[in-house]
Amino acid sequence: MKKYQLIEVCQAALLSLLICMPAHSGVADESPYEGPYHNEDIDDRNQRMAWWREARFGLFIHWGVYAVPAGTHNGEEIENIGEWIMHYGRIPVSEYKQYSREFNPVNYDPEEWVRLAKDAGMKYIVITAKHHDGFAMFDTAVSDWNVVDSTPHARDLLRPLAEAARKYGIKLGFYYSQAQDWVHPGGATWEGRWDPAQNGGMDDYLRDIAVPQVRELLSNYGEISVLWWDTPIDMTADRAAMFDGLTDLQPGIIFNNRLLYGKGGTYGEVGDLRTPEQHIPPTGLDYDWEACQTMNTTWGYKSYDDDWKSSEQLIRNLIDVASKGGNYLLNVGPMASGEIPPESVERLRAVGDWMEVNSSSIYGTTASPFVRLKWGRATKKEYSNATDLFLHVFEWPEDGQLRVDGLRNEVSGAYFLADYQLPIEVRKSATGIVLDLPNQALDPISTVIALKVKGELDVERILPTQTAEGGIALTVDDANIHNPGYGGRLRIGQGSNFASHLEGWTDSRSHVDWLVEIDRPGNFQIYADVAAGEPSGFSLQAGTAKEKQLTVKPTGGPKLFQRQLIGTMELPEGESKIVMRPQEPSWRPIILRSLNLRLLTDSEK
Ligand code: GLC
């Protein structure tokens, strides 16, 4: 990856800078680490993952000593995420430790937290047992840097949470920062150490602190369902293997993919689930994944972070994630007093109100069978000879006619989850089915329609076709988006004038394709509706034909759109797949609204 690309990716990832870190030397040459479950057969794996796939929605809790400074150290507001204050403020170990004396969560009510999660419709909780500041939120025998020995509260915080979770039937997982530890000597740091007290050997740190602490966590709190590793700086296969055997303590435990970096410095492939951080992938992924996201911009509490996402956004994010077959792990950052910020509580309640009516369209569902629905999202539940489709209507149709293009099945019933009595008339159309809806949305955030269809799902892709003049438009709405690189962020964005476009094209591996149906083949001129700050190289390929090298010219600014002729291409009769890929080394990020193909007449050829 070229340097400027890395910067681009990092900018896109903004708060998840660590995703961009190059793998540290020593990782690449070793024999690969395969993880504790590498011998597991598929049925056992499916069984182990079953509750998690059914759950779809969990609560992330980032809580620790960093909630005391809450983003301000010595009167100075420290930039970036709150739980990283020790790192960004370059706070010496002994000075940071003073904050624990003020960590006194007198209002901590774990039952209330668990109820809040449950009422929001969440099925599991993942809490920071130890974050990068090395502070244990539990009673540990291997270090005094813990809530019992170093705070006025002097009690284990995880035990009552584990009890409450069990009481309310919520699964519990622990986040544990196995590699980064800015307080215990030898722990890894990002961008170097800043206090000699941090000096030490990492193997010693792992052996004396991290491994025994994880052992304590998996031994002393009853059933633990998830172990959420993070930022595997300087982890090697041998170091990862030091944690082996811990699955014996919690058979069936689920691990995320952050025990070890994979190739190219991204989070690895070992683990049960991948962890897109602070973003939702544009399309489904063919493995288990969990998008984790903050409600404002920080994980750990920051007193002045008011950049809250709306409840509408959070609900739609949950639906969006489910429609792509993933789980949504939504974060709260409690205060040092033990309270969850009221803005977060308010949002969790709003999600809960929506879930109370609509949760059957989320739990146990799988990804949408439609490539894209212009008015919203879909989820589904498949049975042996029938399917429940859940249509999530974000944009209510002005004419009351909701078009479900491509659906070929017989529909045996349709009703609103919010009102079973309200009739919905279903009609077949040339392209699929049409639902006759009332004039107004039942829920402006997302009204859910349950559609019962007979038999195995039969969804046909509706392909763009030629106009009378033979032209064809390849719009972003019809594009298949691929982000094979872990840092890929290519997605559909909405411009101020509501024209959708492809943005976040910061990884040269990200590409798009369109399937088209051509009945008048020939030679086509290609016009791009595009914004480009610099010349940018791409290739276009139709079917098995040779790739065409094309250049998008600068449009006068990275956000200034222009329609420009970029070349010509042949298209054969019938169905064709047109693939557009960045071409190194001349590729630069662009924003694309559409490609428009114009059929050349005989006299123009
Ligand atoms: C990160 C950060 C962090 C946060 C987390 C959540 O990479 O280091 O502070 O805990 O991921 O995904």
Coordinates of C-alpha atoms and ligand atoms in Angstrom, one line a residue:
M1 CA 0.0 0.0 0.0
K2 CA 1.4 3.4 -0.9
K3 CA 1.8 5.9 1.9
Y4 CA -0.9 8.3 0.8
Q5 CA -3.3 5.4 0.5
L6 CA -2.6 4.4 4.1
I7 CA -3.3 8.0 5.2
E8 CA -6.6 7.9 3.3
V9 CA -7.6 4.7 4.9
C10 CA -6.6 6.0 8.3
Q11 CA -8.6 9.2 7.7
A12 CA -11.6 7.1 6.8
A13 CA -11.1 5.0 9.9
L14 CA -10.4 8.1 11.9
L15 CA -11.0 6.7 15.3
S16 CA -9.9 3.2 14.6
L17 CA -6.3 4.1 13.7
L18 CA -5.1 0.8 14.9
I19 CA -6.6 -1.1 12.0
C20 CA -4.1 0.7 9.8
M21 CA -1.0 -0.3 11.7
P22 CA 1.5 -2.3 9.8
A23 CA 2.2 -5.7 11.1
H24 CA 5.2 -5.7 13.3
S25 CA 8.3 -7.5 12.2
G26 CA 8.5 -11.1 13.4
V27 CA 4.9 -12.0 12.5
A28 CA 5.3 -12.7 8.8
D29 CA 8.0 -15.4 9.0
E30 CA 6.5 -17.6 11.6
S31 CA 4.3 -20.6 11.1
P32 CA 0.7 -19.4 11.2
Y33 CA -1.3 -19.4 14.3
E34 CA -4.5 -21.4 13.7
G35 CA -6.4 -20.7 16.9
P36 CA -8.1 -23.0 19.4
Y37 CA -10.9 -24.1 17.1
H38 CA -9.1 -24.9 13.9
N39 CA -10.0 -28.6 14.1
E40 CA -13.6 -28.0 14.8
D41 CA -16.1 -29.4 12.2
I42 CA -18.7 -27.2 10.7
D43 CA -21.7 -28.7 12.6
D44 CA -19.9 -28.1 15.9
R45 CA -19.1 -24.6 14.8
N46 CA -22.6 -23.8 13.8
Q47 CA -23.9 -25.1 17.1
R48 CA -21.3 -23.0 19.0
M49 CA -22.2 -19.8 17.0
A50 CA -26.0 -20.4 17.1
W51 CA -26.9 -18.1 20.0
W52 CA -24.7 -15.4 18.7
R53 CA -26.2 -15.5 15.2
E54 CA -29.6 -15.5 16.6
A55 CA -28.9 -12.5 18.9
R56 CA -28.0 -9.9 16.3
F57 CA -27.7 -7.1 18.9
G58 CA -25.4 -6.5 21.8
L59 CA -24.2 -3.8 24.2
F60 CA -20.5 -2.8 24.3
I61 CA -19.4 -1.2 27.6
H62 CA -16.1 0.8 27.8
W63 CA -15.6 1.6 31.4
G64 CA -12.5 2.2 33.4
V65 CA -10.3 4.7 35.2
Y66 CA -10.3 6.9 32.1
A67 CA -13.8 7.9 32.9
V68 CA -12.4 10.0 35.8
P69 CA -10.4 12.5 33.6
A70 CA -13.2 12.0 31.0
G71 CA -11.2 13.6 28.3
T72 CA -9.4 16.4 30.2
H73 CA -6.0 16.2 31.8
N74 CA -4.4 19.0 33.8
G75 CA -7.1 21.4 32.4
E76 CA -6.3 20.4 28.8
E77 CA -8.8 18.7 26.6
I78 CA -7.0 15.7 25.1
E79 CA -7.8 14.9 21.5
N80 CA -9.2 11.5 20.3
I81 CA -11.1 8.7 22.0
G82 CA -11.5 9.0 25.8
E83 CA -10.0 5.6 26.8
W84 CA -6.8 6.6 25.0
I85 CA -6.2 9.7 27.2
M86 CA -3.1 8.2 28.9
H87 CA -1.6 7.6 25.4
Y88 CA -2.6 10.9 23.7
G89 CA -1.8 12.9 26.9
R90 CA 1.5 11.1 27.3
I91 CA 0.6 10.8 31.0
P92 CA 3.3 9.1 33.1
V93 CA 2.3 5.9 34.8
S94 CA 2.4 7.2 38.3
E95 CA 0.4 10.3 37.4
Y96 CA -2.3 8.3 35.6
K97 CA -2.5 6.0 38.6
Q98 CA -3.7 8.9 40.7
Y99 CA -7.0 8.9 38.8
S100 CA -7.9 5.5 40.3
R101 CA -8.3 7.2 43.7
E102 CA -11.3 9.1 42.3
F103 CA -12.8 6.1 40.6
N104 CA -15.7 5.6 43.0
P105 CA -18.8 4.3 41.2
V106 CA -21.3 4.8 44.0
N107 CA -24.2 4.8 41.6
Y108 CA -23.2 1.6 39.8
D109 CA -26.3 -0.5 39.5
P110 CA -25.4 -3.6 37.3
E111 CA -29.0 -4.9 37.4
E112 CA -30.2 -1.6 35.9
W113 CA -27.5 -1.8 33.2
V114 CA -28.6 -5.3 32.3
R115 CA -32.3 -4.3 32.3
L116 CA -31.4 -1.3 30.1
A117 CA -29.7 -3.6 27.6
K118 CA -32.5 -6.2 27.7
D119 CA -35.2 -3.6 27.2
A120 CA -33.3 -2.2 24.2
G121 CA -33.6 -5.7 22.7
M122 CA -29.9 -6.6 23.3
K123 CA -29.0 -10.3 23.9
Y124 CA -25.5 -9.9 25.1
I125 CA -23.1 -7.6 26.8
V126 CA -19.3 -7.2 26.2
I127 CA -17.6 -5.1 28.9
T128 CA -14.0 -4.0 29.2
A129 CA -12.4 -6.2 31.8
K130 CA -9.0 -4.5 31.1
H131 CA -8.4 -1.9 28.5
H132 CA -5.1 -0.5 27.2
D133 CA -4.4 1.3 30.5
G134 CA -3.9 -2.1 32.1
F135 CA -6.5 -1.4 34.8
A136 CA -8.4 -4.5 35.9
M137 CA -12.1 -3.9 36.6
F138 CA -12.0 -7.1 38.6
D139 CA -10.2 -8.8 41.5
T140 CA -6.9 -10.1 40.3
A141 CA -4.1 -11.8 42.1
V142 CA -1.4 -10.8 39.7
S143 CA -1.4 -7.0 40.0
D144 CA -2.5 -4.2 42.4
W145 CA -3.6 -2.1 39.5
N146 CA -7.2 -3.2 39.9
V147 CA -10.5 -1.9 41.2
V148 CA -10.2 -3.7 44.5
D149 CA -6.7 -2.6 45.5
S150 CA -6.5 0.8 43.9
T151 CA -9.9 2.5 44.2
P152 CA -12.1 3.7 47.1
H153 CA -14.8 1.4 45.7
A154 CA -12.6 -1.6 46.6
R155 CA -15.0 -4.2 45.1
D156 CA -15.0 -6.3 42.0
L157 CA -17.2 -4.7 39.3
L158 CA -17.6 -7.7 37.0
R159 CA -19.0 -10.1 39.5
P160 CA -22.3 -8.3 40.2
L161 CA -22.6 -7.7 36.5
A162 CA -22.1 -11.4 35.7
E163 CA -24.8 -12.2 38.3
A164 CA -27.2 -9.7 36.9
A165 CA -26.7 -10.9 33.4
R166 CA -27.4 -14.4 34.4
K167 CA -30.5 -13.4 36.3
Y168 CA -31.9 -11.7 33.2
G169 CA -30.8 -14.3 30.7
I170 CA -28.2 -12.0 28.9
K171 CA -25.0 -13.5 27.7
L172 CA -21.8 -11.9 29.0
G173 CA -18.5 -11.3 27.2
F174 CA -15.2 -9.8 28.4
Y175 CA -13.1 -7.4 26.4
Y176 CA -9.5 -7.9 27.3
S177 CA -6.6 -5.9 25.9
Q178 CA -4.0 -8.7 25.7
A179 CA -1.2 -6.9 24.0
Q180 CA -1.4 -3.2 24.8
D181 CA -0.8 -2.3 28.4
W182 CA 0.5 1.1 29.2
V183 CA 1.0 0.5 32.9
H184 CA 2.4 -3.0 33.4
P185 CA 6.1 -3.2 32.3
G186 CA 6.6 -4.9 29.0
G187 CA 3.1 -4.3 27.7
A188 CA 2.9 -3.2 24.1
T189 CA 2.3 0.5 23.2
W190 CA 1.4 2.1 20.0
E191 CA 4.0 4.6 18.7
G192 CA 6.5 3.7 21.4
R193 CA 6.7 4.1 25.2
W194 CA 6.7 7.5 27.0
D195 CA 7.7 6.4 30.5
P196 CA 10.6 4.2 31.6
A197 CA 8.2 2.5 34.0
Q198 CA 6.7 0.9 30.9
N199 CA 10.0 -0.8 30.0
G200 CA 10.1 -4.6 30.1
G201 CA 9.8 -7.7 28.0
M202 CA 6.5 -8.5 26.4
D203 CA 6.8 -12.2 26.9
D204 CA 7.2 -11.6 30.6
Y205 CA 4.2 -9.3 30.6
L206 CA 2.1 -11.9 28.8
R207 CA 3.2 -14.7 31.1
D208 CA 2.9 -12.7 34.3
I209 CA -0.1 -10.5 33.7
A210 CA -2.2 -11.1 30.6
V211 CA -2.4 -14.9 30.6
P212 CA -3.1 -15.3 34.3
Q213 CA -5.7 -12.5 34.1
V214 CA -7.5 -14.1 31.2
R215 CA -7.4 -17.3 33.2
E216 CA -9.0 -15.5 36.2
L217 CA -11.7 -14.0 34.0
L218 CA -12.6 -17.3 32.5
S219 CA -12.6 -19.1 35.8
N220 CA -14.2 -16.9 38.4
Y221 CA -17.4 -15.5 36.8
G222 CA -19.5 -18.4 35.7
E223 CA -20.3 -18.8 32.0
I224 CA -18.5 -16.3 29.8
S225 CA -19.7 -16.3 26.2
V226 CA -17.3 -14.0 24.4
L227 CA -13.7 -13.0 24.7
W228 CA -13.1 -9.8 22.8
W229 CA -9.4 -9.3 22.1
D230 CA -8.1 -6.0 20.8
T231 CA -5.1 -4.3 19.1
P232 CA -2.6 -7.2 18.9
I233 CA 0.5 -5.0 18.7
D234 CA 3.6 -7.1 18.7
M235 CA 1.6 -10.3 19.0
T236 CA 3.3 -13.2 17.3
A237 CA 2.0 -16.7 16.7
D238 CA 4.0 -17.9 19.7
R239 CA 2.6 -15.2 21.9
A240 CA -0.9 -15.9 20.7
A241 CA -0.4 -19.6 21.5
M242 CA 0.4 -18.6 25.1
F243 CA -3.4 -18.2 25.5
D244 CA -4.1 -21.7 24.3
G245 CA -5.9 -24.0 26.6
L246 CA -8.2 -21.3 27.9
T247 CA -11.1 -22.7 25.8
D248 CA -11.0 -25.6 28.2
L249 CA -12.1 -23.2 30.9
Q250 CA -15.1 -22.0 28.9
P251 CA -16.0 -24.6 26.3
G252 CA -17.9 -23.0 23.5
I253 CA -16.6 -19.5 24.1
I254 CA -16.6 -17.2 21.1
F255 CA -13.4 -15.2 20.2
N256 CA -13.2 -12.2 17.9
N257 CA -10.4 -11.8 15.3
R258 CA -8.1 -9.5 17.2
L259 CA -5.8 -11.9 19.0
L260 CA -3.3 -11.5 16.2
Y261 CA -2.8 -9.4 13.1
G262 CA -3.3 -11.1 9.8
K263 CA -1.4 -10.3 6.6
G264 CA -0.8 -6.7 5.8
G265 CA -1.4 -5.4 9.3
T266 CA -5.2 -5.7 9.4
Y267 CA -7.0 -7.7 12.1
G268 CA -6.5 -11.4 11.3
E269 CA -8.6 -14.2 10.2
V270 CA -8.2 -16.4 13.2
G271 CA -11.2 -16.0 15.4
D272 CA -14.9 -16.6 15.1
L273 CA -16.0 -13.2 14.0
R274 CA -14.6 -10.2 12.2
T275 CA -15.0 -6.8 13.7
P276 CA -15.6 -3.8 11.4
E277 CA -15.1 -0.9 13.7
Q278 CA -17.2 2.3 13.5
H279 CA -18.5 1.5 10.0
I280 CA -21.1 -0.8 8.4
P281 CA -19.9 -2.7 5.4
P282 CA -21.7 -1.8 2.2
T283 CA -22.7 -5.3 1.4
G284 CA -23.0 -8.6 3.2
L285 CA -19.8 -10.5 4.1
D286 CA -19.6 -14.3 3.8
Y287 CA -18.4 -14.9 7.4
D288 CA -19.6 -14.0 10.8
W289 CA -19.2 -10.4 11.6
E290 CA -20.0 -7.8 14.2
A291 CA -20.0 -4.1 13.6
C292 CA -19.1 -2.2 16.7
Q293 CA -20.0 1.5 17.0
T294 CA -20.1 4.4 19.4
M295 CA -23.2 6.5 20.0
N296 CA -21.1 9.7 20.0
T297 CA -17.4 9.6 18.9
T298 CA -15.7 8.0 21.9
W299 CA -15.8 4.6 23.5
G300 CA -14.8 5.6 27.0
Y301 CA -16.6 8.5 28.6
K302 CA -15.6 12.0 27.6
S303 CA -17.6 14.8 29.3
Y304 CA -17.7 17.1 26.3
D305 CA -18.4 14.7 23.4
D306 CA -21.8 15.8 22.3
D307 CA -21.7 14.4 18.8
W308 CA -24.5 12.0 19.3
K309 CA -26.0 9.9 16.5
S310 CA -29.8 10.2 16.5
S311 CA -32.0 7.3 17.7
E312 CA -33.3 7.0 14.1
Q313 CA -29.7 6.5 12.9
L314 CA -29.0 3.9 15.5
I315 CA -32.2 1.9 14.7
R316 CA -31.5 2.1 11.0
N317 CA -27.9 1.0 11.6
L318 CA -29.1 -2.1 13.5
I319 CA -31.5 -2.9 10.6
D320 CA -28.8 -2.2 8.1
V321 CA -26.4 -4.6 9.9
A322 CA -29.0 -7.3 10.2
S323 CA -29.9 -6.9 6.5
K324 CA -26.3 -7.8 5.7
G325 CA -26.2 -10.7 8.0
G326 CA -24.1 -9.2 10.8
N327 CA -24.4 -8.3 14.5
Y328 CA -24.5 -4.8 15.9
L329 CA -22.5 -4.1 19.1
L330 CA -23.5 -0.7 20.2
N331 CA -21.3 1.1 22.8
V332 CA -22.0 3.0 26.0
G333 CA -19.2 4.7 28.0
P334 CA -20.4 5.0 31.6
M335 CA -19.2 7.8 33.9
A336 CA -16.9 7.3 36.9
S337 CA -19.9 7.6 39.2
G338 CA -21.3 4.4 37.6
E339 CA -24.0 6.0 35.6
I340 CA -24.6 5.5 31.9
P341 CA -24.8 9.0 30.2
P342 CA -28.4 10.1 29.9
E343 CA -28.1 10.6 26.2
S344 CA -27.2 7.0 25.8
V345 CA -30.0 5.8 28.0
E346 CA -32.5 7.9 26.0
R347 CA -31.2 6.3 22.8
L348 CA -31.3 2.8 24.1
R349 CA -34.9 3.3 25.2
A350 CA -35.8 4.6 21.7
V351 CA -34.2 1.5 20.2
G352 CA -36.1 -0.6 22.7
D353 CA -39.4 1.0 21.8
W354 CA -38.8 0.1 18.1
M355 CA -37.6 -3.4 19.0
E356 CA -40.6 -4.1 21.2
V357 CA -42.8 -4.0 18.1
N358 CA -40.3 -5.2 15.5
S359 CA -37.7 -7.4 17.0
S360 CA -39.0 -10.5 15.2
S361 CA -37.6 -8.9 12.0
I362 CA -34.1 -8.8 13.6
Y363 CA -33.5 -11.9 15.8
G364 CA -32.6 -15.0 14.0
T365 CA -32.8 -13.4 10.6
T366 CA -30.3 -13.7 7.8
A367 CA -29.2 -11.3 5.1
S368 CA -31.5 -9.7 2.5
P369 CA -32.0 -11.7 -0.7
F370 CA -32.1 -8.4 -2.6
V371 CA -29.0 -6.7 -3.8
R372 CA -30.4 -3.3 -2.9
L373 CA -33.9 -1.9 -2.1
K374 CA -34.2 1.8 -2.9
W375 CA -36.7 2.4 -0.1
G376 CA -35.0 0.5 2.7
R377 CA -33.8 -2.9 3.8
A378 CA -34.9 -6.5 4.1
T379 CA -34.2 -9.4 6.4
K380 CA -35.4 -13.0 6.1
K381 CA -36.2 -16.2 7.9
E382 CA -36.1 -19.3 5.8
Y383 CA -38.1 -22.5 6.6
S384 CA -38.3 -25.7 4.7
N385 CA -41.0 -24.7 2.3
A386 CA -41.7 -21.0 3.1
T387 CA -39.9 -17.8 3.8
D388 CA -40.7 -14.8 6.0
L389 CA -39.4 -11.7 4.4
F390 CA -39.3 -8.6 6.5
L391 CA -39.4 -5.4 4.5
H392 CA -38.0 -2.4 6.4
V393 CA -39.4 0.7 4.8
F394 CA -37.2 3.8 5.5
E395 CA -38.6 5.9 2.7
W396 CA -42.3 5.7 2.5
P397 CA -43.5 5.7 -1.2
E398 CA -45.3 8.9 -2.1
D399 CA -47.9 7.1 -4.1
G400 CA -48.4 4.4 -1.5
Q401 CA -47.2 1.7 -3.9
L402 CA -44.2 -0.2 -2.5
R403 CA -42.4 -2.0 -5.3
V404 CA -40.6 -5.2 -4.4
D405 CA -38.8 -5.8 -7.7
G406 CA -37.4 -9.2 -8.5
L407 CA -39.6 -11.2 -6.1
R408 CA -41.1 -14.1 -8.1
N409 CA -42.6 -16.2 -5.3
E410 CA -46.3 -16.5 -4.5
V411 CA -47.2 -14.3 -1.5
S412 CA -49.4 -15.9 1.0
G413 CA -49.8 -13.0 3.4
A414 CA -48.6 -9.6 4.3
Y415 CA -49.0 -7.6 7.5
F416 CA -47.4 -4.8 9.5
L417 CA -45.6 -5.8 12.6
A418 CA -47.0 -2.6 14.1
D419 CA -50.6 -3.5 13.2
Y420 CA -51.7 -6.9 12.3
Q421 CA -55.2 -5.8 11.4
L422 CA -54.4 -3.1 8.9
P423 CA -54.8 -4.7 5.4
I424 CA -52.1 -4.7 2.8
E425 CA -53.1 -5.5 -0.7
V426 CA -50.5 -7.4 -2.7
R427 CA -50.4 -7.4 -6.5
K428 CA -48.1 -9.0 -9.0
S429 CA -46.4 -6.7 -11.4
A430 CA -44.2 -7.3 -14.5
T431 CA -41.1 -6.9 -12.3
G432 CA -42.1 -8.4 -9.0
I433 CA -44.8 -7.5 -6.6
V434 CA -46.4 -4.2 -5.5
L435 CA -47.9 -3.6 -2.0
D436 CA -50.6 -1.1 -1.6
L437 CA -49.8 0.8 1.6
P438 CA -51.6 3.5 3.6
N439 CA -50.7 7.1 2.9
Q440 CA -48.4 7.4 5.9
A441 CA -45.7 5.4 7.5
L442 CA -46.7 3.6 10.7
D443 CA -43.2 4.3 12.0
P444 CA -41.2 7.0 10.2
I445 CA -37.9 5.4 11.3
S446 CA -38.7 2.0 9.8
T447 CA -42.1 0.4 9.3
V448 CA -41.8 -3.3 9.0
I449 CA -43.9 -5.4 6.7
A450 CA -43.8 -9.2 7.2
L451 CA -44.3 -10.9 3.9
K452 CA -45.0 -14.6 3.9
V453 CA -43.9 -16.2 0.7
K454 CA -44.4 -19.8 -0.5
G455 CA -41.6 -22.2 -1.2
E456 CA -38.0 -21.6 -1.6
L457 CA -37.1 -17.9 -2.3
D458 CA -37.0 -17.0 -5.9
V459 CA -35.6 -13.5 -6.3
E460 CA -34.5 -12.4 -9.7
R461 CA -32.1 -9.6 -10.2
I462 CA -33.6 -6.9 -12.2
L463 CA -30.9 -5.8 -14.6
P464 CA -30.5 -2.4 -16.1
T465 CA -31.6 -2.5 -19.8
Q466 CA -31.1 -0.2 -22.8
T467 CA -33.2 2.8 -23.6
A468 CA -34.8 3.2 -27.0
E469 CA -31.6 4.9 -28.3
G470 CA -29.6 1.9 -27.1
G471 CA -28.0 3.8 -24.1
I472 CA -27.6 2.3 -20.7
A473 CA -26.9 3.9 -17.3
L474 CA -24.8 2.2 -14.7
T475 CA -25.9 3.9 -11.5
V476 CA -24.6 3.3 -8.0
D477 CA -28.0 2.0 -7.0
D478 CA -27.4 -1.0 -9.3
A479 CA -23.8 -1.4 -8.5
N480 CA -22.4 -4.4 -6.6
I481 CA -19.8 -3.1 -4.2
H482 CA -16.8 -5.2 -3.2
N483 CA -14.4 -4.4 -0.4
P484 CA -12.1 -7.4 -0.3
G485 CA -9.3 -5.6 1.5
Y486 CA -10.0 -5.3 5.2
G487 CA -9.6 -1.5 5.1
G488 CA -12.1 -1.2 2.2
R489 CA -14.6 1.5 2.8
L490 CA -16.3 1.9 -0.6
R491 CA -19.9 2.7 0.0
I492 CA -22.9 4.5 -1.3
G493 CA -23.2 8.1 -0.1
Q494 CA -25.9 10.7 -0.5
G495 CA -25.0 14.1 -1.9
S496 CA -26.7 17.3 -0.8
N497 CA -28.9 17.2 -3.9
F498 CA -29.9 13.6 -3.1
A499 CA -27.9 12.1 -6.0
S500 CA -26.3 9.0 -4.6
H501 CA -22.7 8.3 -5.4
L502 CA -19.8 5.9 -4.5
E503 CA -17.5 7.3 -1.9
G504 CA -14.8 6.2 0.4
W505 CA -12.8 4.7 -2.5
T506 CA -9.6 4.7 -0.4
D507 CA -8.5 1.1 -1.0
S508 CA -7.3 0.1 -4.5
R509 CA -8.7 -3.4 -4.0
S510 CA -12.3 -2.1 -3.7
H511 CA -14.2 -2.4 -6.9
V512 CA -17.7 -2.4 -8.3
D513 CA -19.6 -4.4 -10.9
W514 CA -22.8 -4.1 -12.8
L515 CA -24.8 -6.8 -14.5
V516 CA -26.5 -5.5 -17.6
E517 CA -28.9 -7.0 -20.2
I518 CA -27.9 -5.9 -23.7
D519 CA -30.3 -6.5 -26.7
R520 CA -28.6 -4.1 -29.0
P521 CA -24.9 -4.9 -28.9
G522 CA -22.2 -2.7 -30.4
N523 CA -19.6 -0.1 -29.5
F524 CA -20.4 2.3 -26.7
Q525 CA -19.0 5.6 -25.6
I526 CA -18.4 5.7 -21.9
Y527 CA -19.3 8.9 -20.0
A528 CA -18.4 9.1 -16.3
D529 CA -20.4 11.3 -13.9
V530 CA -17.5 11.8 -11.6
A531 CA -15.5 14.0 -9.2
A532 CA -11.8 13.7 -9.2
G533 CA -9.1 16.0 -7.7
E534 CA -6.3 14.3 -9.7
P535 CA -6.1 12.1 -12.8
S536 CA -7.0 8.6 -11.8
G537 CA -6.5 5.2 -13.6
F538 CA -9.2 2.6 -13.8
S539 CA -9.9 -0.5 -15.8
L540 CA -13.3 -1.6 -17.2
Q541 CA -13.9 -5.1 -18.3
A542 CA -17.0 -6.6 -19.8
G543 CA -17.4 -10.3 -19.5
T544 CA -14.4 -12.2 -20.7
A545 CA -13.2 -9.3 -23.0
K546 CA -9.8 -7.8 -22.4
E547 CA -9.6 -5.1 -19.7
K548 CA -9.7 -1.5 -21.0
Q549 CA -7.4 1.0 -19.3
L550 CA -9.1 4.3 -18.7
T551 CA -8.2 7.6 -17.1
V552 CA -10.6 9.9 -15.3
K553 CA -9.4 13.5 -15.7
P554 CA -9.4 16.0 -12.9
T555 CA -12.7 17.7 -12.6
G556 CA -11.5 20.9 -10.9
G557 CA -11.8 19.6 -7.4
P558 CA -12.2 16.4 -5.4
K559 CA -15.9 17.1 -4.9
L560 CA -16.7 18.9 -8.2
F561 CA -18.8 16.6 -10.4
Q562 CA -18.4 16.6 -14.2
R563 CA -19.6 14.4 -17.0
Q564 CA -16.6 13.3 -19.1
L565 CA -16.0 11.0 -21.9
I566 CA -13.5 8.4 -20.8
G567 CA -13.4 5.9 -23.6
T568 CA -15.3 3.3 -25.6
M569 CA -16.1 -0.3 -25.1
E570 CA -17.8 -3.2 -26.9
L571 CA -20.7 -5.0 -25.4
P572 CA -22.0 -8.3 -26.7
E573 CA -25.7 -9.3 -26.8
G574 CA -27.1 -10.8 -23.6
E575 CA -26.2 -10.6 -20.0
S576 CA -22.8 -9.0 -19.3
K577 CA -20.9 -8.2 -16.1
I578 CA -19.0 -4.9 -16.3
V579 CA -16.3 -4.6 -13.7
M580 CA -14.6 -1.3 -12.8
R581 CA -11.3 -1.6 -10.9
P582 CA -8.7 0.9 -9.8
Q583 CA -5.4 0.5 -11.8
E584 CA -2.2 1.0 -9.9
P585 CA -0.1 3.0 -10.0
S586 CA -2.1 5.8 -11.5
W587 CA -5.3 5.3 -9.5
R588 CA -6.4 8.0 -7.1
P589 CA -9.6 8.1 -5.1
I590 CA -12.6 9.5 -7.0
I591 CA -16.3 9.9 -6.3
L592 CA -18.5 8.3 -8.9
R593 CA -22.2 8.9 -9.6
S594 CA -22.6 6.8 -12.7
L595 CA -21.2 5.5 -15.9
N596 CA -23.4 6.1 -18.9
L597 CA -22.9 4.1 -22.0
R598 CA -24.0 5.6 -25.3
L599 CA -24.4 3.3 -28.3
L600 CA -22.5 4.5 -31.3
T601 CA -24.6 4.6 -34.5
D602 CA -23.3 3.1 -37.7
S603 CA -22.3 6.4 -39.1
E604 CA -20.3 7.3 -36.0
K605 CA -18.2 4.2 -35.9
Ligands
GLC1 C1 -9.9 0.0 19.3 C2 -9.4 0.9 20.3 C3 -10.3 1.0 21.3 C4 -11.7 0.4 21.4 C5 -11.9 -0.6 20.4 C6 -13.3 -0.9 20.1 O1 -9.1 -0.4 18.4 O2 -8.1 0.8 20.6 O3 -10.0 1.9 22.3 O4 -11.7 -0.3 22.5 O5 -11.1 -0.7 19.4 O6 -13.5 -1.6 18.9

